[in-house]
PDB file of C-alpha atoms in Angstrom:
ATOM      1  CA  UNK A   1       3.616  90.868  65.188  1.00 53.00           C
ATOM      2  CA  UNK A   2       1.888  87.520  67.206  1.00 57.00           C
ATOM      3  CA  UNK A   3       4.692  85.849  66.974  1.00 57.00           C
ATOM      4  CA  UNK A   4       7.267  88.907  68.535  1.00 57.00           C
ATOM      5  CA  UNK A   5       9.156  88.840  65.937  1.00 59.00           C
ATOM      6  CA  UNK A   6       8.689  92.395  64.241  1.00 62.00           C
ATOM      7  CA  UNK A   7      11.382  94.365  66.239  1.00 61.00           C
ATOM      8  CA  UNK A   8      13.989  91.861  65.249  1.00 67.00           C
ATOM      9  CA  UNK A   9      17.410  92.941  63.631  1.00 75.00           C
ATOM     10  CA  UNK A  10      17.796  90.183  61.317  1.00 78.00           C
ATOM     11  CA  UNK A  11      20.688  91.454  59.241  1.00 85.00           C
ATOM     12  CA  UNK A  12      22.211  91.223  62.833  1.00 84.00           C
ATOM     13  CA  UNK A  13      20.399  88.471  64.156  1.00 82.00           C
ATOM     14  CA  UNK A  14      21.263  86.081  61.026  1.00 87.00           C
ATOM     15  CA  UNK A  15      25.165  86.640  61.422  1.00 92.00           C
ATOM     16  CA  UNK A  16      24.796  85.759  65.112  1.00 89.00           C
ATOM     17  CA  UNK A  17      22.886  82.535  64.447  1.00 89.00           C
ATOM     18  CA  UNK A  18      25.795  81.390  61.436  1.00 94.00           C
ATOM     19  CA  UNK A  19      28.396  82.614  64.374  1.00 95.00           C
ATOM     20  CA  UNK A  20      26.955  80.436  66.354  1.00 93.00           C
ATOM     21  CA  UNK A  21      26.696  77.235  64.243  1.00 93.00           C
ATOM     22  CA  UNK A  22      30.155  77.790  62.947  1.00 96.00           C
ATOM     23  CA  UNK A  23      31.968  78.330  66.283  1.00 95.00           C
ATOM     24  CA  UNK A  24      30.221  74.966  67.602  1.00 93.00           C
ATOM     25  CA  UNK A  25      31.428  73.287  64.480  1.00 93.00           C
ATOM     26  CA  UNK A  26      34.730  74.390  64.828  1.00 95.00           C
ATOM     27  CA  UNK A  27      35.475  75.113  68.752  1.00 94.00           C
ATOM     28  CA  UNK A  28      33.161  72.271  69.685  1.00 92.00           C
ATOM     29  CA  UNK A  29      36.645  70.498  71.955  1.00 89.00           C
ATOM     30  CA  UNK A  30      37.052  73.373  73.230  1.00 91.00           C
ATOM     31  CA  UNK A  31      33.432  75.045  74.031  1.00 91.00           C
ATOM     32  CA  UNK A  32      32.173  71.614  75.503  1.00 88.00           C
ATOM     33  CA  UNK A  33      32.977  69.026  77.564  1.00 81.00           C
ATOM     34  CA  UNK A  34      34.460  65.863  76.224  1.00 83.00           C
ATOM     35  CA  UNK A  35      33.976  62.105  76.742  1.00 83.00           C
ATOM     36  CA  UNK A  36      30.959  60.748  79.049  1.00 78.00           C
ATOM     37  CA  UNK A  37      29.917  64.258  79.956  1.00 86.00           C
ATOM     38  CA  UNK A  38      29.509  65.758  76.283  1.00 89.00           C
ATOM     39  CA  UNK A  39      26.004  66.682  75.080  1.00 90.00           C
ATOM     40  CA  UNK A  40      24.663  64.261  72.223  1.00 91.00           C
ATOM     41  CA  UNK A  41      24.654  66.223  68.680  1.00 92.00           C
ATOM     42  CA  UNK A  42      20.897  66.334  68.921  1.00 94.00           C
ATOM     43  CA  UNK A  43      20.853  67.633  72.411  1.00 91.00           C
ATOM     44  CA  UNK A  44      23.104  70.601  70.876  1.00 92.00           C
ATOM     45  CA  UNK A  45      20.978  70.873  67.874  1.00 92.00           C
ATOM     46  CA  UNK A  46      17.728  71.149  69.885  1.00 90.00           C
ATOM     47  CA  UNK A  47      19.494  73.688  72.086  1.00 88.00           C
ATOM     48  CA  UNK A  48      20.823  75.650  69.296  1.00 90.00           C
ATOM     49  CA  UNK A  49      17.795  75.655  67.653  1.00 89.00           C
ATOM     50  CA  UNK A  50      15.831  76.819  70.550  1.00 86.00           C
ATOM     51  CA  UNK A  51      17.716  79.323  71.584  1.00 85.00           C
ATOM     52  CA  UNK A  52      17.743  81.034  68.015  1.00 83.00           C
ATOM     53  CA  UNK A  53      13.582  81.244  67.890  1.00 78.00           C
ATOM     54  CA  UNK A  54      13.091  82.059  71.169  1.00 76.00           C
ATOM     55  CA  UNK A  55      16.237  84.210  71.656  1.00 73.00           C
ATOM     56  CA  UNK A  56      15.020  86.226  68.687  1.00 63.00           C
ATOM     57  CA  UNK A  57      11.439  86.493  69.291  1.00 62.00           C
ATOM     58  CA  UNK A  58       9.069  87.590  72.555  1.00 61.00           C
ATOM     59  CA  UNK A  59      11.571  90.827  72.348  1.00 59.00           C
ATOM     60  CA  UNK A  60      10.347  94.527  72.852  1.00 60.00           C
ATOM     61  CA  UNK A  61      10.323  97.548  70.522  1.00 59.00           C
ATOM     62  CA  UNK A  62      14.407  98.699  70.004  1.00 55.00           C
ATOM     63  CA  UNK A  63      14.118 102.580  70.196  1.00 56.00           C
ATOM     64  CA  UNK A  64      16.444 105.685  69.942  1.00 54.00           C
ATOM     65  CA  UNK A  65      16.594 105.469  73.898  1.00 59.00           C
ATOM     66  CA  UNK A  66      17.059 101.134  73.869  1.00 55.00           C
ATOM     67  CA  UNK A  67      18.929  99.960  71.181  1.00 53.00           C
TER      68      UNK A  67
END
């Protein structure tokens, strides 16, 4: 469709996205850096959040010989 969504695997592409929430949650020590240096929570949640539209979308057709 417009948006690029229509060649999405979401029953893939929703597991990925609660992988990724849960392993910031819970590795978030040891996935980024801590004091003065680590990202503010909304810095991570703006990133996270990007990342799952447009790392989802603007994708071509998967086919036998792609995906």
């Amino acid at each position: 469709d417009k948006r690029g969504w229509a060649y999405s695997d979401f029953p893939i592409a929703v597991r990925l996205c609660f992988a990724m929430a849960l392993s910031i949650t819970m590795f978030d020590g040891w996935l980024l850096p801590q004091g003065m240096k680590h990202p503010s929570e909304k810095r991570i949640k703006e990133e996270m959040a990007a990342f799952m539209v447009h790392g989802l979308g603007h994708r071509d057709a998967i086919t036998p010989e792609n995906g």
